[in-house]
mmCIF file of C-alpha atoms and ligand atoms in Angstrom:
data_model
loop_
_atom_site.group_PDB
_atom_site.id
_atom_site.type_symbol
_atom_site.label_atom_id
_atom_site.label_comp_id
_atom_site.label_asym_id
_atom_site.label_seq_id
_atom_site.Cartn_x
_atom_site.Cartn_y
_atom_site.Cartn_z
ATOM 1 C CA UNK A 1 5.812 -7.013 -28.752
ATOM 2 C CA UNK A 2 3.856 -7.336 -25.493
ATOM 3 C CA UNK A 3 1.536 -9.822 -27.194
ATOM 4 C CA UNK A 4 -1.641 -7.800 -26.585
ATOM 5 C CA UNK A 5 -2.266 -6.309 -30.016
ATOM 6 C CA UNK A 6 -5.607 -8.101 -30.410
ATOM 7 C CA UNK A 7 -6.827 -6.507 -27.162
ATOM 8 C CA UNK A 8 -6.153 -2.976 -28.357
ATOM 9 C CA UNK A 9 -8.252 -0.732 -30.591
ATOM 10 C CA UNK A 10 -6.352 2.267 -31.912
ATOM 11 C CA UNK A 11 -8.393 5.343 -32.888
ATOM 12 C CA UNK A 12 -6.486 8.130 -34.602
ATOM 13 C CA UNK A 13 -7.931 11.550 -33.700
ATOM 14 C CA UNK A 14 -8.103 14.211 -31.021
ATOM 15 C CA UNK A 15 -9.732 14.146 -27.615
ATOM 16 C CA UNK A 16 -12.250 15.153 -26.447
ATOM 17 C CA UNK A 17 -14.044 15.121 -29.847
ATOM 18 C CA UNK A 18 -12.910 11.663 -30.886
ATOM 19 C CA UNK A 19 -13.788 10.146 -27.521
ATOM 20 C CA UNK A 20 -17.288 11.545 -27.766
ATOM 21 C CA UNK A 21 -17.653 10.255 -31.327
ATOM 22 C CA UNK A 22 -16.588 6.698 -30.465
ATOM 23 C CA UNK A 23 -18.701 6.626 -27.320
ATOM 24 C CA UNK A 24 -21.794 7.604 -29.292
ATOM 25 C CA UNK A 25 -21.115 5.423 -32.328
ATOM 26 C CA UNK A 26 -20.459 2.350 -30.239
ATOM 27 C CA UNK A 27 -22.765 3.213 -27.344
ATOM 28 C CA UNK A 28 -19.867 2.707 -24.943
ATOM 29 C CA UNK A 29 -19.330 3.194 -21.208
ATOM 30 C CA UNK A 30 -15.758 2.831 -19.915
ATOM 31 C CA UNK A 31 -14.650 1.623 -16.516
ATOM 32 C CA UNK A 32 -10.929 2.456 -16.752
ATOM 33 C CA UNK A 33 -9.789 5.728 -18.282
ATOM 34 C CA UNK A 34 -6.228 7.034 -18.358
ATOM 35 C CA UNK A 35 -5.734 10.739 -19.069
ATOM 36 C CA UNK A 36 -2.210 11.624 -20.171
ATOM 37 C CA UNK A 37 -2.707 13.630 -23.362
ATOM 38 C CA UNK A 38 -2.490 17.373 -23.903
ATOM 39 C CA UNK A 39 -1.258 18.743 -20.558
ATOM 40 C CA UNK A 40 -2.142 22.402 -21.211
ATOM 41 C CA UNK A 41 -5.296 24.058 -19.926
ATOM 42 C CA UNK A 42 -8.138 23.619 -20.773
ATOM 43 C CA UNK A 43 -7.409 20.207 -22.388
ATOM 44 C CA UNK A 44 -7.116 18.120 -19.189
ATOM 45 C CA UNK A 45 -10.378 19.562 -17.862
ATOM 46 C CA UNK A 46 -12.118 18.830 -21.156
ATOM 47 C CA UNK A 47 -10.742 15.286 -21.145
ATOM 48 C CA UNK A 48 -12.043 14.790 -17.603
ATOM 49 C CA UNK A 49 -15.456 16.093 -18.586
ATOM 50 C CA UNK A 50 -15.836 13.771 -21.537
ATOM 51 C CA UNK A 51 -14.417 10.896 -19.489
ATOM 52 C CA UNK A 52 -17.051 11.434 -16.835
ATOM 53 C CA UNK A 53 -19.846 11.646 -19.387
ATOM 54 C CA UNK A 54 -18.969 8.175 -20.707
ATOM 55 C CA UNK A 55 -17.725 6.556 -17.491
ATOM 56 C CA UNK A 56 -19.432 3.423 -16.185
ATOM 57 C CA UNK A 57 -21.103 3.519 -12.763
ATOM 58 C CA UNK A 58 -18.105 1.596 -11.385
ATOM 59 C CA UNK A 59 -15.158 3.466 -12.850
ATOM 60 C CA UNK A 60 -11.640 4.678 -12.242
ATOM 61 C CA UNK A 61 -9.967 7.617 -13.989
ATOM 62 C CA UNK A 62 -6.195 7.915 -13.716
ATOM 63 C CA UNK A 63 -4.143 11.086 -14.342
ATOM 64 C CA UNK A 64 -0.459 11.516 -15.019
ATOM 65 C CA UNK A 65 1.597 14.677 -14.429
ATOM 66 C CA UNK A 66 -0.481 16.382 -11.752
ATOM 67 C CA UNK A 67 2.685 18.356 -11.012
ATOM 68 C CA UNK A 68 1.114 20.604 -13.657
ATOM 69 C CA UNK A 69 -1.726 22.755 -12.239
ATOM 70 C CA UNK A 70 -3.361 22.556 -15.685
ATOM 71 C CA UNK A 71 -3.657 18.763 -15.385
ATOM 72 C CA UNK A 72 -4.940 19.119 -11.818
ATOM 73 C CA UNK A 73 -7.954 21.017 -13.216
ATOM 74 C CA UNK A 74 -9.184 17.666 -14.508
ATOM 75 C CA UNK A 75 -8.876 15.911 -11.146
ATOM 76 C CA UNK A 76 -10.356 18.933 -9.327
ATOM 77 C CA UNK A 77 -13.381 18.748 -11.589
ATOM 78 C CA UNK A 78 -14.047 15.115 -10.715
ATOM 79 C CA UNK A 79 -13.521 15.748 -7.003
ATOM 80 C CA UNK A 80 -16.034 18.619 -7.153
ATOM 81 C CA UNK A 81 -18.459 16.260 -8.882
ATOM 82 C CA UNK A 82 -18.310 13.864 -5.933
ATOM 83 C CA UNK A 83 -15.730 11.307 -7.108
ATOM 84 C CA UNK A 84 -13.290 9.850 -4.576
ATOM 85 C CA UNK A 85 -9.821 11.193 -5.260
ATOM 86 C CA UNK A 86 -6.266 10.485 -4.165
ATOM 87 C CA UNK A 87 -2.702 11.358 -5.153
ATOM 88 C CA UNK A 88 0.079 8.881 -5.941
ATOM 89 C CA UNK A 89 3.285 10.563 -4.830
ATOM 90 C CA UNK A 90 5.554 9.847 -7.794
ATOM 91 C CA UNK A 91 8.090 12.135 -9.410
ATOM 92 C CA UNK A 92 5.622 13.689 -11.881
ATOM 93 C CA UNK A 93 2.726 12.917 -9.525
ATOM 94 C CA UNK A 94 -0.132 10.669 -10.563
ATOM 95 C CA UNK A 95 -3.663 10.811 -9.224
ATOM 96 C CA UNK A 96 -6.843 8.821 -9.326
ATOM 97 C CA UNK A 97 -10.573 9.479 -9.236
ATOM 98 C CA UNK A 98 -12.951 6.576 -8.685
ATOM 99 C CA UNK A 99 -16.569 5.770 -7.905
ATOM 100 C CA UNK A 100 -18.712 2.714 -7.270
ATOM 101 C CA UNK A 101 -17.351 -0.782 -6.777
ATOM 102 C CA UNK A 102 -13.717 -0.039 -7.588
ATOM 103 C CA UNK A 103 -10.564 -0.332 -5.528
ATOM 104 C CA UNK A 104 -7.711 1.895 -6.664
ATOM 105 C CA UNK A 105 -4.331 0.232 -6.881
ATOM 106 C CA UNK A 106 -2.005 0.735 -3.895
ATOM 107 C CA UNK A 107 1.250 2.596 -4.221
ATOM 108 C CA UNK A 108 3.856 3.520 -1.609
ATOM 109 C CA UNK A 109 5.862 6.733 -1.958
ATOM 110 C CA UNK A 110 9.598 6.019 -2.058
ATOM 111 C CA UNK A 111 10.636 6.476 1.594
ATOM 112 C CA UNK A 112 14.115 7.592 0.516
ATOM 113 C CA UNK A 113 12.678 10.782 -0.993
ATOM 114 C CA UNK A 114 11.665 13.750 1.136
ATOM 115 C CA UNK A 115 8.394 14.394 -0.717
ATOM 116 C CA UNK A 116 6.512 17.659 -0.694
ATOM 117 C CA UNK A 117 3.268 18.322 -2.533
ATOM 118 C CA UNK A 118 2.919 21.432 -4.671
ATOM 119 C CA UNK A 119 0.517 24.057 -3.344
ATOM 120 C CA UNK A 120 -2.230 23.224 -5.880
ATOM 121 C CA UNK A 121 -2.478 19.618 -4.588
ATOM 122 C CA UNK A 122 -2.106 20.187 -0.854
ATOM 123 C CA UNK A 123 -5.742 19.354 -0.016
ATOM 124 C CA UNK A 124 -5.562 15.855 -1.547
ATOM 125 C CA UNK A 125 -4.860 12.703 0.475
ATOM 126 C CA UNK A 126 -1.648 10.929 -0.597
ATOM 127 C CA UNK A 127 -1.841 7.144 -0.993
ATOM 128 C CA UNK A 128 0.127 5.358 1.768
ATOM 129 C CA UNK A 129 2.231 8.343 2.802
ATOM 130 C CA UNK A 130 1.954 7.363 6.463
ATOM 131 C CA UNK A 131 2.763 3.705 5.657
ATOM 132 C CA UNK A 132 5.884 4.803 3.821
ATOM 133 C CA UNK A 133 7.084 6.612 6.971
ATOM 134 C CA UNK A 134 6.254 3.562 9.102
ATOM 135 C CA UNK A 135 8.221 1.202 6.818
ATOM 136 C CA UNK A 136 11.197 3.524 6.972
ATOM 137 C CA UNK A 137 11.148 3.376 10.794
ATOM 138 C CA UNK A 138 10.597 -0.391 10.908
ATOM 139 C CA UNK A 139 13.448 -1.099 8.479
ATOM 140 C CA UNK A 140 16.248 -1.211 11.055
ATOM 141 C CA UNK A 141 14.199 -3.470 13.385
ATOM 142 C CA UNK A 142 13.503 -6.315 10.967
ATOM 143 C CA UNK A 143 15.225 -8.980 8.902
ATOM 144 C CA UNK A 144 12.444 -8.704 6.326
ATOM 145 C CA UNK A 145 12.903 -6.812 3.089
ATOM 146 C CA UNK A 146 10.403 -4.404 1.633
ATOM 147 C CA UNK A 147 8.424 -6.956 -0.405
ATOM 148 C CA UNK A 148 7.906 -9.272 2.570
ATOM 149 C CA UNK A 149 6.840 -6.378 4.795
ATOM 150 C CA UNK A 150 4.415 -5.278 2.090
ATOM 151 C CA UNK A 151 2.987 -8.775 1.823
ATOM 152 C CA UNK A 152 2.565 -9.046 5.601
ATOM 153 C CA UNK A 153 0.974 -5.597 5.757
ATOM 154 C CA UNK A 154 -1.471 -6.297 2.908
ATOM 155 C CA UNK A 155 -2.666 -9.621 4.305
ATOM 156 C CA UNK A 156 -3.066 -8.271 7.852
ATOM 157 C CA UNK A 157 -4.983 -5.278 6.515
ATOM 158 C CA UNK A 158 -7.267 -7.588 4.542
ATOM 159 C CA UNK A 159 -8.069 -9.577 7.691
ATOM 160 C CA UNK A 160 -8.929 -6.338 9.484
ATOM 161 C CA UNK A 161 -11.005 -4.880 6.646
ATOM 162 C CA UNK A 162 -12.943 -8.110 6.178
ATOM 163 C CA UNK A 163 -13.395 -8.126 9.953
ATOM 164 C CA UNK A 164 -12.259 -11.729 10.357
ATOM 165 C CA UNK A 165 -12.246 -12.339 14.125
ATOM 166 C CA UNK A 166 -9.198 -13.295 16.169
ATOM 167 C CA UNK A 167 -5.943 -11.999 17.553
ATOM 168 C CA UNK A 168 -2.713 -12.021 15.569
ATOM 169 C CA UNK A 169 0.187 -14.292 16.516
ATOM 170 C CA UNK A 170 3.780 -13.895 15.413
ATOM 171 C CA UNK A 171 6.199 -16.786 15.978
ATOM 172 C CA UNK A 172 9.690 -15.336 15.620
ATOM 173 C CA UNK A 173 9.786 -11.671 16.592
ATOM 174 C CA UNK A 174 13.499 -10.951 16.894
ATOM 175 C CA UNK A 175 13.945 -7.144 16.960
ATOM 176 C CA UNK A 176 10.196 -6.582 16.552
ATOM 177 C CA UNK A 177 9.909 -4.701 13.246
ATOM 178 C CA UNK A 178 7.319 -7.032 11.755
ATOM 179 C CA UNK A 179 5.426 -7.161 15.083
ATOM 180 C CA UNK A 180 5.254 -3.379 15.250
ATOM 181 C CA UNK A 181 3.986 -3.251 11.665
ATOM 182 C CA UNK A 182 1.255 -5.836 12.402
ATOM 183 C CA UNK A 183 0.199 -3.898 15.503
ATOM 184 C CA UNK A 184 0.154 -0.682 13.459
ATOM 185 C CA UNK A 185 -2.240 -2.364 11.009
ATOM 186 C CA UNK A 186 -4.464 -3.390 13.936
ATOM 187 C CA UNK A 187 -4.441 0.152 15.275
ATOM 188 C CA UNK A 188 -5.340 1.703 11.934
ATOM 189 C CA UNK A 189 -7.619 -0.851 10.296
ATOM 190 C CA UNK A 190 -9.112 -3.288 12.790
ATOM 191 C CA UNK A 191 -12.850 -2.942 13.252
ATOM 192 C CA UNK A 192 -12.790 -4.900 16.497
ATOM 193 C CA UNK A 193 -10.414 -4.966 19.485
ATOM 194 C CA UNK A 194 -7.538 -7.338 18.843
ATOM 195 C CA UNK A 195 -3.921 -7.766 19.900
ATOM 196 C CA UNK A 196 -0.692 -9.148 18.582
ATOM 197 C CA UNK A 197 0.827 -12.009 20.628
ATOM 198 C CA UNK A 198 4.584 -11.865 20.038
ATOM 199 C CA UNK A 199 6.314 -15.231 20.650
ATOM 200 C CA UNK A 200 10.092 -15.534 20.828
ATOM 201 C CA UNK A 201 12.755 -16.577 23.268
ATOM 202 C CA UNK A 202 14.035 -12.991 22.913
ATOM 203 C CA UNK A 203 17.353 -14.518 23.978
ATOM 204 C CA UNK A 204 18.109 -15.971 20.558
ATOM 205 C CA UNK A 205 17.884 -19.286 18.769
ATOM 206 C CA UNK A 206 17.406 -22.322 20.985
ATOM 207 C CA UNK A 207 19.958 -25.133 21.103
ATOM 208 C CA UNK A 208 19.599 -27.244 17.965
ATOM 209 C CA UNK A 209 18.903 -30.952 17.972
ATOM 210 C CA UNK A 210 20.377 -33.491 15.572
ATOM 211 C CA UNK A 211 17.614 -32.860 12.968
ATOM 212 C CA UNK A 212 18.144 -29.090 12.848
ATOM 213 C CA UNK A 213 20.174 -28.845 9.654
ATOM 214 C CA UNK A 214 20.009 -26.603 6.593
ATOM 215 C CA UNK A 215 19.246 -27.830 3.064
ATOM 216 C CA UNK A 216 22.890 -28.889 2.588
ATOM 217 C CA UNK A 217 22.839 -30.898 5.805
ATOM 218 C CA UNK A 218 24.964 -28.395 7.732
ATOM 219 C CA UNK A 219 24.185 -28.445 11.469
ATOM 220 C CA UNK A 220 22.456 -25.320 12.810
ATOM 221 C CA UNK A 221 25.369 -24.285 15.016
ATOM 222 C CA UNK A 222 27.601 -24.122 11.926
ATOM 223 C CA UNK A 223 25.288 -21.923 9.853
ATOM 224 C CA UNK A 224 25.691 -18.592 11.613
ATOM 225 C CA UNK A 225 22.233 -19.048 13.104
ATOM 226 C CA UNK A 226 23.237 -21.270 16.002
ATOM 227 C CA UNK A 227 22.340 -21.169 19.711
ATOM 228 C CA UNK A 228 21.863 -17.632 20.950
ATOM 229 C CA UNK A 229 21.928 -15.996 17.486
ATOM 230 C CA UNK A 230 19.373 -13.226 16.930
ATOM 231 C CA UNK A 231 19.020 -12.465 20.646
ATOM 232 C CA UNK A 232 16.990 -9.267 20.980
ATOM 233 C CA UNK A 233 16.037 -8.117 24.486
ATOM 234 C CA UNK A 234 12.494 -6.719 24.455
ATOM 235 C CA UNK A 235 13.245 -3.418 26.174
ATOM 236 C CA UNK A 236 15.915 -2.475 23.604
ATOM 237 C CA UNK A 237 14.118 -3.729 20.510
ATOM 238 C CA UNK A 238 10.427 -4.692 20.296
ATOM 239 C CA UNK A 239 9.410 -2.149 22.913
ATOM 240 C CA UNK A 240 11.423 0.669 21.288
ATOM 241 C CA UNK A 241 9.923 0.316 17.798
ATOM 242 C CA UNK A 242 6.429 -0.426 19.160
ATOM 243 C CA UNK A 243 6.488 2.722 21.295
ATOM 244 C CA UNK A 244 7.780 4.728 18.368
ATOM 245 C CA UNK A 245 4.753 3.661 16.323
ATOM 246 C CA UNK A 246 2.403 4.172 19.281
ATOM 247 C CA UNK A 247 1.319 0.498 19.369
ATOM 248 C CA UNK A 248 3.035 -0.920 22.460
ATOM 249 C CA UNK A 249 -0.316 -1.323 24.245
ATOM 250 C CA UNK A 250 -1.527 -3.677 21.456
ATOM 251 C CA UNK A 251 1.371 -6.137 21.817
ATOM 252 C CA UNK A 252 1.585 -9.017 24.273
ATOM 253 C CA UNK A 253 5.164 -10.355 24.319
ATOM 254 C CA UNK A 254 5.351 -14.054 25.219
ATOM 255 C CA UNK A 255 8.991 -14.979 26.014
ATOM 256 C CA UNK A 256 10.032 -18.628 25.875
ATOM 257 C CA UNK A 257 10.249 -21.580 23.518
ATOM 258 C CA UNK A 258 7.283 -21.961 21.168
ATOM 259 C CA UNK A 259 6.921 -25.565 22.307
ATOM 260 C CA UNK A 260 6.326 -24.366 25.872
ATOM 261 C CA UNK A 261 4.499 -21.072 25.298
ATOM 262 C CA UNK A 262 2.151 -21.769 22.378
ATOM 263 C CA UNK A 263 0.066 -24.430 24.168
HETATM 264 C C1 SAM B 1 13.972 -14.942 11.476
HETATM 265 S S1 SAM B 1 13.865 -14.350 13.118
HETATM 266 C C2 SAM B 1 12.368 -13.452 13.123
HETATM 267 C C3 SAM B 1 12.406 -12.230 12.239
HETATM 268 C C4 SAM B 1 11.376 -11.186 12.541
HETATM 269 N N1 SAM B 1 10.019 -11.628 12.220
HETATM 270 C C5 SAM B 1 11.708 -9.900 11.822
HETATM 271 O O1 SAM B 1 10.823 -9.202 11.341
HETATM 272 O O2 SAM B 1 12.897 -9.557 11.736
HETATM 273 C C6 SAM B 1 13.510 -15.833 14.021
HETATM 274 C C7 SAM B 1 13.280 -15.630 15.500
HETATM 275 O O3 SAM B 1 12.667 -16.821 16.021
HETATM 276 C C8 SAM B 1 13.162 -17.107 17.320
HETATM 277 N N2 SAM B 1 13.023 -18.550 17.544
HETATM 278 C C9 SAM B 1 13.488 -19.545 16.742
HETATM 279 N N3 SAM B 1 13.119 -20.756 17.228
HETATM 280 C C10 SAM B 1 12.389 -20.518 18.354
HETATM 281 C C11 SAM B 1 11.696 -21.361 19.284
HETATM 282 N N4 SAM B 1 11.696 -22.684 19.149
HETATM 283 N N5 SAM B 1 11.032 -20.764 20.322
HETATM 284 C C12 SAM B 1 11.026 -19.414 20.434
HETATM 285 N N6 SAM B 1 11.664 -18.567 19.584
HETATM 286 C C13 SAM B 1 12.326 -19.118 18.551
HETATM 287 C C14 SAM B 1 14.587 -16.611 17.284
HETATM 288 O O4 SAM B 1 15.008 -16.236 18.583
HETATM 289 C C15 SAM B 1 14.529 -15.404 16.319
HETATM 290 O O5 SAM B 1 14.412 -14.202 17.034
#
């Protein structure tokens, strides 16, 4: 029903024996392996061992239900063999081992849940745990929803990781949540010194002109976003959230109208 039947080969049988058999018969190496079979020891370890034996040089092995210490034996094995490893903090706890030219998918732990890791996983890094806490703090200082914050975060991080030169500029800061997030990305991922220039009147929307109308033709002052709306004094907003994230020194607020300040 998903329309992918022709992309799937189904092999009835038991792992690890069947996996070994197919790998040898077909001379296969796999680059993506998902282990979510028998969750009782020693099955997960055996699955991990056979997975590693037939894994490509660039490969990712995903585990489900690491809440079970028996399943964690599989991930522990790969970690001890030198694979990169990381936990995805989900209800039953997923985890990933990878090597070579592979980028594991990103996941953010639900900030509404007060997560704790079971003792047998406590030495593993958790994917985006810190980011989840940052987004929770930023939430009340931004008009942006989660998806837009995620998009902003991902693109800013990419610029930093690819070491593309230049400062960041935000036009429209308001309470400063998105600015603080951008500065937090700089602090954590930038490979060169850079700052965030934060442009806003900080005293709200400027007076509209005749052309400032919404898609229905309603004048700006009649939309709820008229002159003075969204005023957000720096010391009570941008500065508060930026200090809370420890990034105030990376932000240069530029008060005034874009038309005057940007040039
Ligand atoms: C949608 S809000 C920005 C939202 C913010 N990025 C956030 O994360 O919540 C738009 C902001 O742009 C500012 N603004 C609009 N027109 C401006 C202009 N011509 N010059 C300076 N600031 C302006 C407003 O004061 C307002 O704070």
